[in-house]
Amino acid sequence: HRMREWQVWQDDPAYYNPPSGMLALGYTIPEALLRPGGKELMTVEQHFELVNWQLARIRTGLLLAELTGRVLIMPPLWCGMDRWWAPHTGRIPGSQMPLPIRNCPLDHVFNLEAGFKPERIREYSFLSNKLTPHSVKTSQLNISLPPPRGDGSVRAALQDPAAKHAKVLRIIDPSPAVFQLVLSDAERASFVKRAHNYLGIWCCIRPLERGKPGHIWYDLFWDVVPHKDRWGHEWQEAWIARPSK
């Protein structure tokens, strides 16, 4: 996937023009999350606040892509800290990586090797790739959805003729509330069952005790209270970044 992001991997022509069309997201990350306190280095908690803000909107993108049968063009990711296999404070020792990391590799956050189906997504650089047909790049429509509620208005907006005919349908400021207010109970349960495997870990803090883990799992439902995480722990309170299995 990284080679696709860097546009040095060539797929079959069908990859660049899926018949069901594509869905993209448009949003602006608050500056206070990108540089909390105006500083370059973040705490672990601030890194997760930044990534989680994006995950709540990407979750909506994944859901809307499923509802419309479209392929999701993943938005560019921003990470407050790099990922390594030992404790660190943001940068891998010896690295001069600028922080926060713009266009953070998708596999820093998402589990692309198991659980997440790569054929249902495209890389953030897809629309700037010279292999993507002109007919795709010029057939884009930006829409703002109505506030999520259980009256079917969001689904109706997605079925508008202009929206259905656009090769790329871009949702402006997607609401994280789609998961809780638009899906049926059955749709929500089905998505949760699959989505628990979508994300990976951030690594690492220094373990609090010898033999304990130092990595922290991302949680696609971090803002849903209550919810059960991938390990069956039920969050009855606000999610916090803490090491687990």
GROMACS .gro file of C-alpha atoms in nm:
model
  245
    1HIS     CA    1   0.000   0.000   0.000
    2ARG     CA    2   0.286   0.240   0.071
    3MET     CA    3   0.409   0.198  -0.286
    4ARG     CA    4   0.062   0.288  -0.408
    5GLU     CA    5   0.063   0.594  -0.183
    6TRP     CA    6   0.396   0.696  -0.336
    7GLN     CA    7   0.263   0.625  -0.690
    8VAL     CA    8   0.538   0.377  -0.776
    9TRP     CA    9   0.311   0.073  -0.802
   10GLN     CA   10   0.110   0.000  -1.117
   11ASP     CA   11  -0.217  -0.189  -1.086
   12ASP     CA   12  -0.444  -0.323  -1.358
   13PRO     CA   13  -0.646  -0.050  -1.536
   14ALA     CA   14  -0.968  -0.157  -1.359
   15TYR     CA   15  -0.816  -0.053  -1.026
   16TYR     CA   16  -0.823   0.312  -1.134
   17ASN     CA   17  -1.188   0.315  -1.238
   18PRO     CA   18  -1.402   0.090  -1.016
   19PRO     CA   19  -1.749   0.051  -1.169
   20SER     CA   20  -1.930   0.132  -0.844
   21GLY     CA   21  -1.753   0.467  -0.812
   22MET     CA   22  -1.561   0.612  -0.519
   23LEU     CA   23  -1.630   0.809  -0.206
   24ALA     CA   24  -1.393   1.070  -0.064
   25LEU     CA   25  -1.391   1.283   0.251
   26GLY     CA   26  -1.330   1.653   0.293
   27TYR     CA   27  -1.246   1.803   0.632
   28THR     CA   28  -1.001   2.034   0.805
   29ILE     CA   29  -0.822   1.910   1.116
   30PRO     CA   30  -0.823   2.172   1.394
   31GLU     CA   31  -0.486   2.340   1.438
   32ALA     CA   32  -0.509   2.279   1.812
   33LEU     CA   33  -0.485   1.904   1.743
   34LEU     CA   34  -0.200   1.936   1.493
   35ARG     CA   35   0.015   2.153   1.720
   36PRO     CA   36  -0.126   2.148   2.073
   37GLY     CA   37   0.009   2.443   2.264
   38GLY     CA   38   0.194   2.548   1.948
   39LYS     CA   39   0.458   2.283   2.013
   40GLU     CA   40   0.607   2.029   1.774
   41LEU     CA   41   0.641   1.734   2.013
   42MET     CA   42   0.324   1.574   2.147
   43THR     CA   43   0.241   1.355   2.439
   44VAL     CA   44   0.105   1.007   2.370
   45GLU     CA   45  -0.241   1.132   2.473
   46GLN     CA   46  -0.221   1.421   2.227
   47HIS     CA   47  -0.114   1.187   1.947
   48PHE     CA   48  -0.423   0.974   2.009
   49GLU     CA   49  -0.648   1.279   2.025
   50LEU     CA   50  -0.524   1.378   1.679
   51VAL     CA   51  -0.556   1.031   1.527
   52ASN     CA   52  -0.888   0.956   1.696
   53TRP     CA   53  -1.043   1.276   1.561
   54GLN     CA   54  -0.960   1.149   1.212
   55LEU     CA   55  -1.070   0.791   1.284
   56ALA     CA   56  -1.420   0.903   1.384
   57ARG     CA   57  -1.462   1.062   1.041
   58ILE     CA   58  -1.295   0.779   0.851
   59ARG     CA   59  -1.537   0.542   1.028
   60THR     CA   60  -1.821   0.743   0.872
   61GLY     CA   61  -1.648   0.723   0.535
   62LEU     CA   62  -1.621   0.345   0.560
   63LEU     CA   63  -1.989   0.320   0.653
   64LEU     CA   64  -2.107   0.549   0.375
   65ALA     CA   65  -1.891   0.364   0.123
   66GLU     CA   66  -2.060   0.041   0.227
   67LEU     CA   67  -2.409   0.194   0.208
   68THR     CA   68  -2.344   0.322  -0.145
   69GLY     CA   69  -2.132   0.033  -0.272
   70ARG     CA   70  -1.847   0.273  -0.342
   71VAL     CA   71  -1.475   0.239  -0.278
   72LEU     CA   72  -1.338   0.477  -0.015
   73ILE     CA   73  -1.045   0.699  -0.108
   74MET     CA   74  -0.866   0.721   0.225
   75PRO     CA   75  -0.789   1.077   0.335
   76PRO     CA   76  -0.431   1.178   0.412
   77LEU     CA   77  -0.346   1.077   0.768
   78TRP     CA   78  -0.168   1.298   1.019
   79CYS     CA   79   0.019   1.132   1.305
   80GLY     CA   80   0.156   1.318   1.601
   81MET     CA   81   0.421   1.055   1.671
   82ASP     CA   82   0.614   0.803   1.462
   83ARG     CA   83   0.572   0.429   1.518
   84TRP     CA   84   0.862   0.210   1.623
   85TRP     CA   85   0.917  -0.118   1.804
   86ALA     CA   86   1.068   0.028   2.121
   87PRO     CA   87   0.986   0.315   2.359
   88HIS     CA   88   1.035   0.663   2.212
   89THR     CA   89   0.912   1.019   2.254
   90GLY     CA   90   0.782   1.085   1.902
   91ARG     CA   91   1.074   1.026   1.670
   92ILE     CA   92   1.270   0.708   1.610
   93PRO     CA   93   1.614   0.769   1.767
   94GLY     CA   94   1.847   0.919   1.506
   95SER     CA   95   1.558   1.033   1.287
   96GLN     CA   96   1.486   1.394   1.196
   97MET     CA   97   1.125   1.326   1.092
   98PRO     CA   98   0.922   1.650   1.101
   99LEU     CA   99   0.633   1.630   1.344
  100PRO     CA  100   0.342   1.597   1.314
  101ILE     CA  101   0.377   1.351   1.026
  102ARG     CA  102   0.184   1.460   0.718
  103ASN     CA  103   0.069   1.174   0.493
  104CYS     CA  104   0.139   0.924   0.768
  105PRO     CA  105   0.152   0.572   0.614
  106LEU     CA  106  -0.189   0.408   0.642
  107ASP     CA  107  -0.034   0.096   0.794
  108HIS     CA  108   0.084   0.304   1.091
  109VAL     CA  109  -0.278   0.301   1.206
  110PHE     CA  110  -0.474   0.046   1.001
  111ASN     CA  111  -0.417  -0.328   0.992
  112LEU     CA  112  -0.379  -0.389   0.618
  113GLU     CA  113  -0.249  -0.744   0.654
  114ALA     CA  114  -0.551  -0.892   0.828
  115GLY     CA  115  -0.911  -0.788   0.874
  116PHE     CA  116  -0.913  -0.477   0.655
  117LYS     CA  117  -0.994  -0.546   0.289
  118PRO     CA  118  -0.760  -0.336   0.071
  119GLU     CA  119  -0.985  -0.377  -0.236
  120ARG     CA  120  -1.248  -0.161  -0.060
  121ILE     CA  121  -1.015   0.139  -0.036
  122ARG     CA  122  -0.783   0.348  -0.248
  123GLU     CA  123  -0.475   0.540  -0.136
  124TYR     CA  124  -0.492   0.909  -0.047
  125SER     CA  125  -0.288   1.001  -0.359
  126PHE     CA  126  -0.527   0.820  -0.595
  127LEU     CA  127  -0.675   1.128  -0.762
  128SER     CA  128  -0.331   1.277  -0.834
  129ASN     CA  129  -0.202   0.956  -0.994
  130LYS     CA  130  -0.138   0.988  -1.368
  131LEU     CA  131  -0.284   0.639  -1.414
  132THR     CA  132  -0.625   0.749  -1.284
  133PRO     CA  133  -0.837   0.831  -1.592
  134HIS     CA  134  -0.928   1.189  -1.673
  135SER     CA  135  -1.293   1.082  -1.680
  136VAL     CA  136  -1.266   0.991  -1.310
  137LYS     CA  137  -1.079   1.305  -1.206
  138THR     CA  138  -1.335   1.531  -1.378
  139SER     CA  139  -1.644   1.357  -1.240
  140GLN     CA  140  -1.640   1.472  -0.878
  141LEU     CA  141  -1.923   1.607  -0.667
  142ASN     CA  142  -1.895   1.763  -0.321
  143ILE     CA  143  -2.199   1.730  -0.096
  144SER     CA  144  -2.284   1.810   0.265
  145LEU     CA  145  -2.515   1.556   0.424
  146PRO     CA  146  -2.807   1.657   0.648
  147PRO     CA  147  -2.757   1.612   1.023
  148PRO     CA  148  -2.762   1.240   1.106
  149ARG     CA  149  -3.089   1.113   1.249
  150GLY     CA  150  -3.310   0.813   1.205
  151ASP     CA  151  -3.544   0.959   0.943
  152GLY     CA  152  -3.363   0.831   0.632
  153SER     CA  153  -3.252   1.178   0.516
  154VAL     CA  154  -2.882   1.082   0.499
  155ARG     CA  155  -2.957   0.774   0.289
  156ALA     CA  156  -3.185   0.980   0.063
  157ALA     CA  157  -2.912   1.238   0.004
  158LEU     CA  158  -2.673   0.962  -0.101
  159GLN     CA  159  -2.929   0.843  -0.359
  160ASP     CA  160  -2.975   1.183  -0.520
  161PRO     CA  161  -2.934   1.142  -0.900
  162ALA     CA  162  -2.644   1.387  -0.916
  163ALA     CA  163  -2.468   1.203  -0.635
  164LYS     CA  164  -2.527   0.861  -0.790
  165HIS     CA  165  -2.382   0.968  -1.126
  166ALA     CA  166  -2.060   1.119  -0.992
  167LYS     CA  167  -1.755   0.895  -1.018
  168VAL     CA  168  -1.618   1.052  -0.700
  169LEU     CA  169  -1.866   1.159  -0.434
  170ARG     CA  170  -1.693   1.374  -0.171
  171ILE     CA  171  -1.861   1.411   0.169
  172ILE     CA  172  -1.776   1.746   0.326
  173ASP     CA  173  -1.735   1.745   0.706
  174PRO     CA  174  -1.864   1.389   0.760
  175SER     CA  175  -2.033   1.352   1.097
  176PRO     CA  176  -1.906   1.085   1.337
  177ALA     CA  177  -2.268   1.043   1.452
  178VAL     CA  178  -2.361   0.845   1.139
  179PHE     CA  179  -2.260   0.522   1.314
  180GLN     CA  180  -2.504   0.571   1.600
  181LEU     CA  181  -2.791   0.761   1.433
  182VAL     CA  182  -2.818   0.633   1.074
  183LEU     CA  183  -2.751   0.259   1.089
  184SER     CA  184  -3.002  -0.001   1.196
  185ASP     CA  185  -2.916  -0.219   1.495
  186ALA     CA  186  -2.831  -0.508   1.260
  187GLU     CA  187  -2.610  -0.291   1.039
  188ARG     CA  188  -2.431  -0.151   1.343
  189ALA     CA  189  -2.364  -0.494   1.491
  190SER     CA  190  -2.237  -0.628   1.159
  191PHE     CA  191  -2.001  -0.334   1.113
  192VAL     CA  192  -1.864  -0.359   1.468
  193LYS     CA  193  -1.790  -0.728   1.422
  194ARG     CA  194  -1.579  -0.657   1.114
  195ALA     CA  195  -1.429  -0.326   1.216
  196HIS     CA  196  -1.264  -0.447   1.535
  197ASN     CA  197  -0.992  -0.594   1.313
  198TYR     CA  198  -0.944  -0.283   1.099
  199LEU     CA  199  -0.692  -0.107   1.323
  200GLY     CA  200  -0.345  -0.180   1.453
  201ILE     CA  201  -0.126  -0.051   1.732
  202TRP     CA  202   0.088   0.245   1.818
  203CYS     CA  203   0.423   0.155   1.972
  204CYS     CA  204   0.554   0.221   2.226
  205ILE     CA  205   0.569   0.364   2.573
  206ARG     CA  206   0.797   0.216   2.836
  207PRO     CA  207   0.595  -0.063   3.005
  208LEU     CA  208   0.465   0.028   3.347
  209GLU     CA  209   0.578  -0.311   3.478
  210ARG     CA  210   0.834  -0.561   3.359
  211GLY     CA  211   0.673  -0.807   3.119
  212LYS     CA  212   0.372  -0.581   3.051
  213PRO     CA  213   0.293  -0.446   2.699
  214GLY     CA  214   0.404  -0.101   2.590
  215HIS     CA  215   0.188  -0.078   2.279
  216ILE     CA  216  -0.160   0.078   2.261
  217TRP     CA  217  -0.435  -0.045   2.029
  218TYR     CA  218  -0.631   0.206   1.824
  219ASP     CA  219  -1.007   0.181   1.874
  220LEU     CA  220  -1.243   0.277   1.590
  221PHE     CA  221  -1.524   0.322   1.845
  222TRP     CA  222  -1.329   0.528   2.096
  223ASP     CA  223  -1.603   0.794   2.109
  224VAL     CA  224  -1.894   0.552   2.160
  225VAL     CA  225  -1.997   0.510   2.525
  226PRO     CA  226  -2.058   0.239   2.617
  227HIS     CA  227  -1.884  -0.002   2.378
  228LYS     CA  228  -1.673  -0.316   2.385
  229ASP     CA  229  -1.325  -0.305   2.237
  230ARG     CA  230  -1.158  -0.582   2.038
  231TRP     CA  231  -1.056  -0.756   2.362
  232GLY     CA  232  -1.405  -0.757   2.510
  233HIS     CA  233  -1.339  -0.480   2.760
  234GLU     CA  234  -1.652  -0.272   2.804
  235TRP     CA  235  -1.588   0.102   2.816
  236GLN     CA  236  -1.845   0.264   3.041
  237GLU     CA  237  -1.639   0.582   3.054
  238ALA     CA  238  -1.442   0.803   2.818
  239TRP     CA  239  -1.173   0.617   2.623
  240ILE     CA  240  -0.813   0.669   2.732
  241ALA     CA  241  -0.485   0.564   2.571
  242ARG     CA  242  -0.356   0.271   2.773
  243PRO     CA  243  -0.148  -0.039   2.690
  244SER     CA  244  -0.330  -0.368   2.642
  245LYS     CA  245  -0.258  -0.721   2.519
   0.00000   0.00000   0.00000
